[in-house]
Amino acid sequence: MARRRTTSAPLWTVDSPDTIMHGDNLAATAQLPDGAFQLIYLDPPFNTGREQRFQSISTVRRPAAPAAAAEPDGADGAASAEPTTAIEEAPADDASTILRRGFGGRDYTAVKRTLIRYDDRFADYWQFLEPRLAEAWRLLADTGTLYLHLDYREAHYAKLALDALFGRECFLNELIWAYDYGAKTARRWPAKHDTILVYVKNPRSYYFDAEAVDREPYMAPGLVTPEQAERGKRPTDVWWHTIVPTSGRERTGYATQKPEGVLRRIVQASSAPGDWVLDFFAGSGTTGAVATQLGRRALLIDEHADAVRIMRRRIPSARVVDADGVELPADPLAESPAAGSSTEPTAQRIAKPTATSPEPQLAAERSA
């Protein structure tokens, strides 16, 4: 049975275990204490101006006609299910059935369903985002760092807003995460990067450990000594890194999932083992998954049930509560998806197709 906290008990303290919170992030962060987090990473909606919808496609082999000799798919002769996924702009219907002819003339039925949709259009995007950035500033420790992940549509506005909120002297970096895949317009330079703005709470005391960050290969190893080439170089402020591949081991099926390698650099550089990391646009929980792998502690907040379900799966040791402190019971869908169908949304944002970058991956991913 879920336990409801008393009015005198805080929703979260620095002695809490890793925590996943299901609820509105502005209401939840208002209950957290000042200066409690060493690192805050935020990946808010990008204000693309479109309704975003991500879907599953369940493909099931159709039984052969009675007159035909059907070849069984398994030992018990049951039809096999081959889940696949796809993503596309929002169609008119939430579900549709497609008949497909596959290898050897076998027929398949593909049922497409919308799993989650959200409106990535904001009448006033900054009316939505600014109070959440103010909360991030309040919650940062004096040695802490904020990483705000946006795309080209809003990054320039964010820089002005954060300069006003933190002070221009607290600006540390503009990181460029570059990737190369998908359609490329011939009418302008194709947009193939995201921007991560980095601000510190106190420019005189912030924590940054460059030596803890995984090194990457030199792009021109012949221009350095063999010893340097073997060791690799520290990353700069431009990061070539793959988007999560659709068949990769870390893929969760969440549409806006970011690669573990990108978050790994952030967590390594701006926090130490035992520090608290906060992500209140947590999505698939990559921030928390990486933080716990590296010995940090994580508080993750998201209002979408599908996000919470995936985070449970990635961080099974975390407690899960709502914004009132009610401990949520185990979700059977988080334990094992239904056999024979895909219960997860696809692993990419519509505006950013998934692919492999032409540049090297991080050392941590190459060894995985």
PDB file of N, CA and C in Angstrom, residues 62-70 107:
ATOM      1  N   ARG A  62       0.213 -13.622 -40.179  1.00  0.00           N
ATOM      2  CA  ARG A  62      -1.163 -14.108 -40.321  1.00  0.00           C
ATOM      3  C   ARG A  62      -1.160 -15.612 -40.567  1.00  0.00           C
ATOM      4  N   PRO A  63      -2.122 -16.316 -39.999  1.00  0.00           N
ATOM      5  CA  PRO A  63      -2.207 -17.764 -40.256  1.00  0.00           C
ATOM      6  C   PRO A  63      -2.432 -18.029 -41.733  1.00  0.00           C
ATOM      7  N   ALA A  64      -1.892 -19.156 -42.203  1.00  0.00           N
ATOM      8  CA  ALA A  64      -2.096 -19.536 -43.592  1.00  0.00           C
ATOM      9  C   ALA A  64      -3.550 -19.933 -43.814  1.00  0.00           C
ATOM     10  N   ALA A  65      -3.987 -19.860 -45.050  1.00  0.00           N
ATOM     11  CA  ALA A  65      -5.355 -20.271 -45.395  1.00  0.00           C
ATOM     12  C   ALA A  65      -5.538 -21.749 -45.051  1.00  0.00           C
ATOM     13  N   PRO A  66      -6.736 -22.179 -44.691  1.00  0.00           N
ATOM     14  CA  PRO A  66      -6.958 -23.579 -44.269  1.00  0.00           C
ATOM     15  C   PRO A  66      -6.500 -24.606 -45.294  1.00  0.00           C
ATOM     16  N   ALA A  67      -6.618 -24.279 -46.583  1.00  0.00           N
ATOM     17  CA  ALA A  67      -6.258 -25.261 -47.607  1.00  0.00           C
ATOM     18  C   ALA A  67      -4.766 -25.396 -47.770  1.00  0.00           C
ATOM     19  N   ALA A  68      -4.029 -24.436 -47.273  1.00  0.00           N
ATOM     20  CA  ALA A  68      -2.574 -24.448 -47.459  1.00  0.00           C
ATOM     21  C   ALA A  68      -1.929 -25.140 -46.287  1.00  0.00           C
ATOM     22  N   ALA A  69      -0.786 -25.748 -46.549  1.00  0.00           N
ATOM     23  CA  ALA A  69      -0.014 -26.392 -45.480  1.00  0.00           C
ATOM     24  C   ALA A  69       0.825 -25.327 -44.816  1.00  0.00           C
ATOM     25  N   ALA A  70       0.469 -24.965 -43.612  1.00  0.00           N
ATOM     26  CA  ALA A  70       1.183 -23.889 -42.921  1.00  0.00           C
ATOM     27  C   ALA A  70       2.400 -24.439 -42.222  1.00  0.00           C
ATOM     28  N   ASP A 107       2.077 -13.563 -45.314  1.00  0.00           N
ATOM     29  CA  ASP A 107       1.325 -12.352 -45.033  1.00  0.00           C
ATOM     30  C   ASP A 107       1.474 -11.962 -43.574  1.00  0.00           C
TER      31      ASP A 107
END
